[in-house]
Amino acid sequence: MPNIHVLRTELDRTISALKDSVREKGLGTTVGRVAAVAAGQAAFPVTKAMRQNETFDFHGERLPYWFARYNNAFLNERTVEVAIAHWFLSQKRGRVLEVGNVLVHYGFQADTVVDKYEVIPGVLNDDIIDYRPAEPFDSVVAISTLEHVGWDESPREPEKVFKAVANVRACAKPGGRVLVTVPLGHNDALDEGLRTGEVKFPAESYLVRDNRRNEWRETTADEALTKRYGHPYTGANGLYVGMVL
């Protein structure tokens, strides 16, 4: 078993190197982003060895954090999102639709993937608000995707996300299951929809990131919806999970 003190020393050194690289190059520059990714990749084996047995609470379960190199997932909200998706799909999945081409990078291939912008074989480049499956699905998942709909498009259409949420749910057959995860603090319209109840799922959870180690805990909507995207930690600092089970 690795010496925990050695691992902590190596991780601290790697994090220090990451900070130095970002300070020197500027995170907003291409070189700065490359430096940040490279330092994160160097930290991966140390972080995984230190934290491979750690868990977080979600929906009455204790789930293991998901550690993956792709997109430095172990350093951001993917560490809980992919874990939740794995738990959700392991319960009962049948035919699966994924909105946004995410989970294939973490070892799961949906039966159908709809992603408007990722032009690669096997992905349908339909807009989710227009997509109508020939047959509804047993399970529908959307991981960190819906917050971009209408918000990160030109022209910006803030109300479009509500149509997207409705159609994601409509793609599931009666009695089917749906999982949606949304980083908070990115899309103001979607956050406000969560506050007012315009976006509402039968089962809901809110999580927040507590520290630099990327540990997460379940909390109230009121606390999670105060979190800013990208501050104080990279990526999401608050996360919404909506489900139809």
PDB file of C-alpha atoms in Angstrom:
ATOM      1  CA  MET A   1       0.000   0.000   0.000  1.00  0.00           C
ATOM      2  CA  PRO A   2       1.433   3.428  -0.927  1.00  0.00           C
ATOM      3  CA  ASN A   3       2.822   5.548   1.902  1.00  0.00           C
ATOM      4  CA  ILE A   4       0.138   8.194   2.538  1.00  0.00           C
ATOM      5  CA  HIS A   5       2.666  10.799   3.650  1.00  0.00           C
ATOM      6  CA  VAL A   6       4.694  10.390   0.471  1.00  0.00           C
ATOM      7  CA  LEU A   7       1.541  10.640  -1.621  1.00  0.00           C
ATOM      8  CA  ARG A   8       0.430  13.806   0.157  1.00  0.00           C
ATOM      9  CA  THR A   9       3.867  15.361  -0.385  1.00  0.00           C
ATOM     10  CA  GLU A  10       3.796  14.512  -4.081  1.00  0.00           C
ATOM     11  CA  LEU A  11       0.256  15.828  -4.478  1.00  0.00           C
ATOM     12  CA  ASP A  12       1.153  19.091  -2.726  1.00  0.00           C
ATOM     13  CA  ARG A  13       4.129  19.502  -5.041  1.00  0.00           C
ATOM     14  CA  THR A  14       1.976  18.884  -8.095  1.00  0.00           C
ATOM     15  CA  ILE A  15      -0.687  21.349  -6.980  1.00  0.00           C
ATOM     16  CA  SER A  16       2.026  23.924  -6.288  1.00  0.00           C
ATOM     17  CA  ALA A  17       3.431  23.373  -9.778  1.00  0.00           C
ATOM     18  CA  LEU A  18      -0.055  23.784 -11.245  1.00  0.00           C
ATOM     19  CA  LYS A  19      -0.539  27.094  -9.458  1.00  0.00           C
ATOM     20  CA  ASP A  20       2.895  28.321 -10.591  1.00  0.00           C
ATOM     21  CA  SER A  21       2.142  27.362 -14.199  1.00  0.00           C
ATOM     22  CA  VAL A  22      -1.214  29.126 -14.182  1.00  0.00           C
ATOM     23  CA  ARG A  23       0.230  32.243 -12.532  1.00  0.00           C
ATOM     24  CA  GLU A  24       3.075  32.363 -15.024  1.00  0.00           C
ATOM     25  CA  LYS A  25       1.112  31.618 -18.185  1.00  0.00           C
ATOM     26  CA  GLY A  26      -2.355  32.907 -17.289  1.00  0.00           C
ATOM     27  CA  LEU A  27      -5.256  30.447 -17.112  1.00  0.00           C
ATOM     28  CA  GLY A  28      -7.130  32.365 -19.824  1.00  0.00           C
ATOM     29  CA  THR A  29      -4.387  31.709 -22.382  1.00  0.00           C
ATOM     30  CA  THR A  30      -4.027  28.561 -24.455  1.00  0.00           C
ATOM     31  CA  VAL A  31      -0.621  27.892 -22.892  1.00  0.00           C
ATOM     32  CA  GLY A  32      -2.090  28.388 -19.426  1.00  0.00           C
ATOM     33  CA  ARG A  33      -4.897  25.940 -20.095  1.00  0.00           C
ATOM     34  CA  VAL A  34      -2.437  23.375 -21.483  1.00  0.00           C
ATOM     35  CA  ALA A  35      -0.259  23.842 -18.390  1.00  0.00           C
ATOM     36  CA  ALA A  36      -3.265  23.340 -16.116  1.00  0.00           C
ATOM     37  CA  VAL A  37      -4.311  20.142 -17.915  1.00  0.00           C
ATOM     38  CA  ALA A  38      -0.754  18.793 -17.906  1.00  0.00           C
ATOM     39  CA  ALA A  39      -0.336  19.428 -14.176  1.00  0.00           C
ATOM     40  CA  GLY A  40      -3.710  17.817 -13.521  1.00  0.00           C
ATOM     41  CA  GLN A  41      -2.736  14.723 -15.492  1.00  0.00           C
ATOM     42  CA  ALA A  42       0.470  14.470 -13.481  1.00  0.00           C
ATOM     43  CA  ALA A  43      -1.577  14.589 -10.271  1.00  0.00           C
ATOM     44  CA  PHE A  44      -3.978  11.836 -11.331  1.00  0.00           C
ATOM     45  CA  PRO A  45      -2.161   8.702 -10.085  1.00  0.00           C
ATOM     46  CA  VAL A  46      -1.365  10.334  -6.754  1.00  0.00           C
ATOM     47  CA  THR A  47      -4.912  11.567  -6.234  1.00  0.00           C
ATOM     48  CA  LYS A  48      -6.443   8.241  -7.223  1.00  0.00           C
ATOM     49  CA  ALA A  49      -4.155   6.311  -4.873  1.00  0.00           C
ATOM     50  CA  MET A  50      -4.992   8.645  -1.995  1.00  0.00           C
ATOM     51  CA  ARG A  51      -8.724   8.843  -2.527  1.00  0.00           C
ATOM     52  CA  GLN A  52      -9.776   5.612  -4.246  1.00  0.00           C
ATOM     53  CA  ASN A  53     -11.788   4.434  -1.233  1.00  0.00           C
ATOM     54  CA  GLU A  54     -13.530   7.735  -0.487  1.00  0.00           C
ATOM     55  CA  THR A  55     -17.287   8.153  -0.923  1.00  0.00           C
ATOM     56  CA  PHE A  56     -19.985  10.829  -0.877  1.00  0.00           C
ATOM     57  CA  ASP A  57     -23.647  10.797   0.158  1.00  0.00           C
ATOM     58  CA  PHE A  58     -26.278  10.910  -2.559  1.00  0.00           C
ATOM     59  CA  HIS A  59     -30.007  10.138  -2.415  1.00  0.00           C
ATOM     60  CA  GLY A  60     -29.656   7.898   0.619  1.00  0.00           C
ATOM     61  CA  GLU A  61     -26.683   6.030  -0.861  1.00  0.00           C
ATOM     62  CA  ARG A  62     -22.938   6.234  -0.354  1.00  0.00           C
ATOM     63  CA  LEU A  63     -21.287   6.377  -3.762  1.00  0.00           C
ATOM     64  CA  PRO A  64     -17.581   6.146  -4.568  1.00  0.00           C
ATOM     65  CA  TYR A  65     -16.050   9.179  -6.249  1.00  0.00           C
ATOM     66  CA  TRP A  66     -15.286   8.516  -9.904  1.00  0.00           C
ATOM     67  CA  PHE A  67     -11.635   9.004 -10.854  1.00  0.00           C
ATOM     68  CA  ALA A  68     -10.819   9.416 -14.532  1.00  0.00           C
ATOM     69  CA  ARG A  69      -8.078  11.180 -16.484  1.00  0.00           C
ATOM     70  CA  TYR A  70     -10.323  12.414 -19.290  1.00  0.00           C
ATOM     71  CA  ASN A  71     -10.980  16.153 -18.995  1.00  0.00           C
ATOM     72  CA  ASN A  72      -9.290  16.047 -15.563  1.00  0.00           C
ATOM     73  CA  ALA A  73     -12.568  14.624 -14.291  1.00  0.00           C
ATOM     74  CA  PHE A  74     -11.107  13.839 -10.869  1.00  0.00           C
ATOM     75  CA  LEU A  75     -10.525  17.568 -10.293  1.00  0.00           C
ATOM     76  CA  ASN A  76     -14.028  18.844 -11.052  1.00  0.00           C
ATOM     77  CA  GLU A  77     -17.737  18.028 -10.822  1.00  0.00           C
ATOM     78  CA  ARG A  78     -17.369  14.986 -13.101  1.00  0.00           C
ATOM     79  CA  THR A  79     -16.065  13.046 -10.102  1.00  0.00           C
ATOM     80  CA  VAL A  80     -19.617  13.006  -8.697  1.00  0.00           C
ATOM     81  CA  GLU A  81     -21.609  13.333 -11.943  1.00  0.00           C
ATOM     82  CA  VAL A  82     -20.154  10.200 -13.526  1.00  0.00           C
ATOM     83  CA  ALA A  83     -20.488   8.315 -10.241  1.00  0.00           C
ATOM     84  CA  ILE A  84     -24.177   9.277 -10.081  1.00  0.00           C
ATOM     85  CA  ALA A  85     -24.716   8.321 -13.730  1.00  0.00           C
ATOM     86  CA  HIS A  86     -23.060   4.947 -13.129  1.00  0.00           C
ATOM     87  CA  TRP A  87     -25.299   4.350 -10.100  1.00  0.00           C
ATOM     88  CA  PHE A  88     -28.409   5.438 -12.026  1.00  0.00           C
ATOM     89  CA  LEU A  89     -27.701   3.228 -15.037  1.00  0.00           C
ATOM     90  CA  SER A  90     -26.721   0.225 -12.916  1.00  0.00           C
ATOM     91  CA  GLN A  91     -30.178   0.160 -11.320  1.00  0.00           C
ATOM     92  CA  LYS A  92     -32.136  -0.406 -14.508  1.00  0.00           C
ATOM     93  CA  ARG A  93     -31.373   0.981 -17.899  1.00  0.00           C
ATOM     94  CA  GLY A  94     -32.937  -0.804 -20.917  1.00  0.00           C
ATOM     95  CA  ARG A  95     -32.536   1.312 -24.053  1.00  0.00           C
ATOM     96  CA  VAL A  96     -30.624   4.479 -23.190  1.00  0.00           C
ATOM     97  CA  LEU A  97     -30.653   7.926 -24.783  1.00  0.00           C
ATOM     98  CA  GLU A  98     -27.870  10.301 -23.832  1.00  0.00           C
ATOM     99  CA  VAL A  99     -28.263  14.019 -24.507  1.00  0.00           C
ATOM    100  CA  GLY A 100     -24.741  15.402 -24.854  1.00  0.00           C
ATOM    101  CA  ASN A 101     -21.887  13.073 -25.741  1.00  0.00           C
ATOM    102  CA  VAL A 102     -20.288  12.690 -22.298  1.00  0.00           C
ATOM    103  CA  LEU A 103     -20.441   9.186 -20.846  1.00  0.00           C
ATOM    104  CA  VAL A 104     -18.640   7.432 -23.705  1.00  0.00           C
ATOM    105  CA  HIS A 105     -15.466   9.088 -22.397  1.00  0.00           C
ATOM    106  CA  TYR A 106     -15.994   7.287 -19.092  1.00  0.00           C
ATOM    107  CA  GLY A 107     -16.698   3.796 -20.365  1.00  0.00           C
ATOM    108  CA  PHE A 108     -20.424   3.823 -21.181  1.00  0.00           C
ATOM    109  CA  GLN A 109     -21.972   3.861 -24.656  1.00  0.00           C
ATOM    110  CA  ALA A 110     -25.653   4.801 -24.880  1.00  0.00           C
ATOM    111  CA  ASP A 111     -27.866   3.253 -27.546  1.00  0.00           C
ATOM    112  CA  THR A 112     -28.492   6.707 -29.018  1.00  0.00           C
ATOM    113  CA  VAL A 113     -26.576   9.945 -28.449  1.00  0.00           C
ATOM    114  CA  VAL A 114     -27.932  13.359 -29.415  1.00  0.00           C
ATOM    115  CA  ASP A 115     -25.421  16.210 -29.462  1.00  0.00           C
ATOM    116  CA  LYS A 116     -26.030  19.225 -31.676  1.00  0.00           C
ATOM    117  CA  TYR A 117     -22.403  20.273 -31.931  1.00  0.00           C
ATOM    118  CA  GLU A 118     -20.167  17.194 -31.676  1.00  0.00           C
ATOM    119  CA  VAL A 119     -19.881  15.987 -35.254  1.00  0.00           C
ATOM    120  CA  ILE A 120     -18.515  12.442 -35.000  1.00  0.00           C
ATOM    121  CA  PRO A 121     -19.754   9.044 -36.201  1.00  0.00           C
ATOM    122  CA  GLY A 122     -22.545   7.606 -34.104  1.00  0.00           C
ATOM    123  CA  VAL A 123     -23.799  10.951 -32.752  1.00  0.00           C
ATOM    124  CA  LEU A 124     -27.034  12.544 -33.969  1.00  0.00           C
ATOM    125  CA  ASN A 125     -26.499  16.279 -34.504  1.00  0.00           C
ATOM    126  CA  ASP A 126     -30.087  17.235 -33.701  1.00  0.00           C
ATOM    127  CA  ASP A 127     -31.163  20.110 -31.487  1.00  0.00           C
ATOM    128  CA  ILE A 128     -32.649  18.508 -28.390  1.00  0.00           C
ATOM    129  CA  ILE A 129     -35.737  20.708 -28.515  1.00  0.00           C
ATOM    130  CA  ASP A 130     -36.527  19.290 -31.983  1.00  0.00           C
ATOM    131  CA  TYR A 131     -35.512  15.668 -31.473  1.00  0.00           C
ATOM    132  CA  ARG A 132     -38.360  13.148 -31.622  1.00  0.00           C
ATOM    133  CA  PRO A 133     -37.368   9.494 -31.203  1.00  0.00           C
ATOM    134  CA  ALA A 134     -39.172   6.875 -33.259  1.00  0.00           C
ATOM    135  CA  GLU A 135     -39.633   4.973 -30.006  1.00  0.00           C
ATOM    136  CA  PRO A 136     -39.266   6.411 -26.488  1.00  0.00           C
ATOM    137  CA  PHE A 137     -36.414   5.188 -24.310  1.00  0.00           C
ATOM    138  CA  ASP A 138     -36.279   3.277 -21.051  1.00  0.00           C
ATOM    139  CA  SER A 139     -33.657   5.659 -19.659  1.00  0.00           C
ATOM    140  CA  VAL A 140     -32.583   9.183 -20.626  1.00  0.00           C
ATOM    141  CA  VAL A 141     -29.481  10.890 -19.243  1.00  0.00           C
ATOM    142  CA  ALA A 142     -28.039  14.387 -19.715  1.00  0.00           C
ATOM    143  CA  ILE A 143     -24.777  15.119 -17.889  1.00  0.00           C
ATOM    144  CA  SER A 144     -23.673  18.778 -17.723  1.00  0.00           C
ATOM    145  CA  THR A 145     -25.348  19.544 -21.036  1.00  0.00           C
ATOM    146  CA  LEU A 146     -28.662  21.354 -20.620  1.00  0.00           C
ATOM    147  CA  GLU A 147     -27.077  24.447 -19.026  1.00  0.00           C
ATOM    148  CA  HIS A 148     -25.553  25.234 -22.439  1.00  0.00           C
ATOM    149  CA  VAL A 149     -28.836  25.073 -24.360  1.00  0.00           C
ATOM    150  CA  GLY A 150     -29.886  28.548 -25.461  1.00  0.00           C
ATOM    151  CA  TRP A 151     -27.307  30.144 -23.168  1.00  0.00           C
ATOM    152  CA  ASP A 152     -24.063  29.348 -24.971  1.00  0.00           C
ATOM    153  CA  GLU A 153     -25.635  29.629 -28.399  1.00  0.00           C
ATOM    154  CA  SER A 154     -25.920  32.612 -30.717  1.00  0.00           C
ATOM    155  CA  PRO A 155     -28.280  34.348 -30.573  1.00  0.00           C
ATOM    156  CA  ARG A 156     -28.836  33.701 -26.867  1.00  0.00           C
ATOM    157  CA  GLU A 157     -32.313  32.332 -26.078  1.00  0.00           C
ATOM    158  CA  PRO A 158     -32.640  32.000 -22.271  1.00  0.00           C
ATOM    159  CA  GLU A 159     -36.092  30.390 -22.438  1.00  0.00           C
ATOM    160  CA  LYS A 160     -34.913  27.614 -24.741  1.00  0.00           C
ATOM    161  CA  VAL A 161     -33.525  25.558 -21.871  1.00  0.00           C
ATOM    162  CA  PHE A 162     -37.020  24.995 -20.479  1.00  0.00           C
ATOM    163  CA  LYS A 163     -38.118  23.455 -23.777  1.00  0.00           C
ATOM    164  CA  ALA A 164     -35.014  21.271 -23.670  1.00  0.00           C
ATOM    165  CA  VAL A 165     -35.774  20.007 -20.159  1.00  0.00           C
ATOM    166  CA  ALA A 166     -39.358  19.220 -21.172  1.00  0.00           C
ATOM    167  CA  ASN A 167     -38.284  17.316 -24.272  1.00  0.00           C
ATOM    168  CA  VAL A 168     -35.640  15.321 -22.409  1.00  0.00           C
ATOM    169  CA  ARG A 169     -38.400  14.056 -20.143  1.00  0.00           C
ATOM    170  CA  ALA A 170     -40.703  13.434 -23.119  1.00  0.00           C
ATOM    171  CA  CYS A 171     -38.094  11.150 -24.703  1.00  0.00           C
ATOM    172  CA  ALA A 172     -38.589   8.626 -21.878  1.00  0.00           C
ATOM    173  CA  LYS A 173     -41.371   6.080 -22.203  1.00  0.00           C
ATOM    174  CA  PRO A 174     -44.182   6.031 -19.606  1.00  0.00           C
ATOM    175  CA  GLY A 175     -42.604   4.565 -16.491  1.00  0.00           C
ATOM    176  CA  GLY A 176     -39.150   5.337 -17.904  1.00  0.00           C
ATOM    177  CA  ARG A 177     -36.298   6.910 -15.986  1.00  0.00           C
ATOM    178  CA  VAL A 178     -34.522  10.249 -16.429  1.00  0.00           C
ATOM    179  CA  LEU A 179     -31.314  11.696 -14.982  1.00  0.00           C
ATOM    180  CA  VAL A 180     -30.221  15.304 -15.479  1.00  0.00           C
ATOM    181  CA  THR A 181     -27.198  16.957 -13.856  1.00  0.00           C
ATOM    182  CA  VAL A 182     -26.669  20.709 -14.089  1.00  0.00           C
ATOM    183  CA  PRO A 183     -23.694  22.755 -12.827  1.00  0.00           C
ATOM    184  CA  LEU A 184     -25.085  25.779 -11.012  1.00  0.00           C
ATOM    185  CA  GLY A 185     -23.976  29.350 -11.592  1.00  0.00           C
ATOM    186  CA  HIS A 186     -23.478  28.940 -15.341  1.00  0.00           C
ATOM    187  CA  ASN A 187     -26.923  29.585 -16.827  1.00  0.00           C
ATOM    188  CA  ASP A 188     -28.787  32.350 -14.966  1.00  0.00           C
ATOM    189  CA  ALA A 189     -32.133  31.478 -16.560  1.00  0.00           C
ATOM    190  CA  LEU A 190     -31.873  27.825 -15.587  1.00  0.00           C
ATOM    191  CA  ASP A 191     -30.816  28.691 -12.031  1.00  0.00           C
ATOM    192  CA  GLU A 192     -33.807  30.983 -11.707  1.00  0.00           C
ATOM    193  CA  GLY A 193     -36.048  28.234 -13.070  1.00  0.00           C
ATOM    194  CA  LEU A 194     -34.817  25.970 -10.296  1.00  0.00           C
ATOM    195  CA  ARG A 195     -35.514  28.671  -7.691  1.00  0.00           C
ATOM    196  CA  THR A 196     -39.057  29.277  -8.906  1.00  0.00           C
ATOM    197  CA  GLY A 197     -39.943  25.642  -9.582  1.00  0.00           C
ATOM    198  CA  GLU A 198     -40.240  26.096 -13.345  1.00  0.00           C
ATOM    199  CA  VAL A 199     -37.706  23.273 -13.525  1.00  0.00           C
ATOM    200  CA  LYS A 200     -38.833  20.500 -11.203  1.00  0.00           C
ATOM    201  CA  PHE A 201     -38.203  16.749 -11.066  1.00  0.00           C
ATOM    202  CA  PRO A 202     -39.883  14.135  -8.847  1.00  0.00           C
ATOM    203  CA  ALA A 203     -36.531  13.355  -7.192  1.00  0.00           C
ATOM    204  CA  GLU A 204     -34.019  16.160  -6.681  1.00  0.00           C
ATOM    205  CA  SER A 205     -30.652  16.576  -4.984  1.00  0.00           C
ATOM    206  CA  TYR A 206     -28.287  19.502  -4.600  1.00  0.00           C
ATOM    207  CA  LEU A 207     -24.572  19.102  -3.949  1.00  0.00           C
ATOM    208  CA  VAL A 208     -21.783  21.571  -3.222  1.00  0.00           C
ATOM    209  CA  ARG A 209     -18.030  21.339  -3.406  1.00  0.00           C
ATOM    210  CA  ASP A 210     -16.401  22.019  -0.053  1.00  0.00           C
ATOM    211  CA  ASN A 211     -12.663  22.248  -0.654  1.00  0.00           C
ATOM    212  CA  ARG A 212      -9.643  22.017  -2.924  1.00  0.00           C
ATOM    213  CA  ARG A 213      -9.622  18.220  -2.527  1.00  0.00           C
ATOM    214  CA  ASN A 214     -12.828  18.157  -4.574  1.00  0.00           C
ATOM    215  CA  GLU A 215     -15.025  16.695  -1.838  1.00  0.00           C
ATOM    216  CA  TRP A 216     -18.780  17.083  -2.289  1.00  0.00           C
ATOM    217  CA  ARG A 217     -21.786  16.915   0.037  1.00  0.00           C
ATOM    218  CA  GLU A 218     -25.551  17.034  -0.340  1.00  0.00           C
ATOM    219  CA  THR A 219     -27.185  20.246   0.840  1.00  0.00           C
ATOM    220  CA  THR A 220     -30.234  22.472   0.420  1.00  0.00           C
ATOM    221  CA  ALA A 221     -31.298  24.236  -2.750  1.00  0.00           C
ATOM    222  CA  ASP A 222     -30.867  27.568  -0.972  1.00  0.00           C
ATOM    223  CA  GLU A 223     -27.188  26.934  -0.284  1.00  0.00           C
ATOM    224  CA  ALA A 224     -26.355  25.347  -3.631  1.00  0.00           C
ATOM    225  CA  LEU A 225     -27.979  28.117  -5.659  1.00  0.00           C
ATOM    226  CA  THR A 226     -25.675  30.715  -4.098  1.00  0.00           C
ATOM    227  CA  LYS A 227     -22.613  29.003  -5.587  1.00  0.00           C
ATOM    228  CA  ARG A 228     -20.692  30.601  -8.422  1.00  0.00           C
ATOM    229  CA  TYR A 229     -19.356  28.693 -11.392  1.00  0.00           C
ATOM    230  CA  GLY A 230     -15.551  28.734 -11.454  1.00  0.00           C
ATOM    231  CA  HIS A 231     -15.124  30.284  -8.006  1.00  0.00           C
ATOM    232  CA  PRO A 232     -13.535  29.517  -5.643  1.00  0.00           C
ATOM    233  CA  TYR A 233     -12.761  26.220  -7.405  1.00  0.00           C
ATOM    234  CA  THR A 234     -12.469  25.345 -11.081  1.00  0.00           C
ATOM    235  CA  GLY A 235     -15.710  24.291 -12.748  1.00  0.00           C
ATOM    236  CA  ALA A 236     -18.917  23.860 -10.787  1.00  0.00           C
ATOM    237  CA  ASN A 237     -19.088  24.641  -7.086  1.00  0.00           C
ATOM    238  CA  GLY A 238     -22.760  23.677  -6.900  1.00  0.00           C
ATOM    239  CA  LEU A 239     -24.633  20.911  -8.718  1.00  0.00           C
ATOM    240  CA  TYR A 240     -28.297  20.088  -9.321  1.00  0.00           C
ATOM    241  CA  VAL A 241     -29.444  16.533  -9.955  1.00  0.00           C
ATOM    242  CA  GLY A 242     -32.984  15.933 -11.192  1.00  0.00           C
ATOM    243  CA  MET A 243     -34.387  12.431 -11.621  1.00  0.00           C
ATOM    244  CA  VAL A 244     -37.444  10.491 -12.636  1.00  0.00           C
ATOM    245  CA  LEU A 245     -37.043   7.063 -11.010  1.00  0.00           C
TER     246      LEU A 245
END
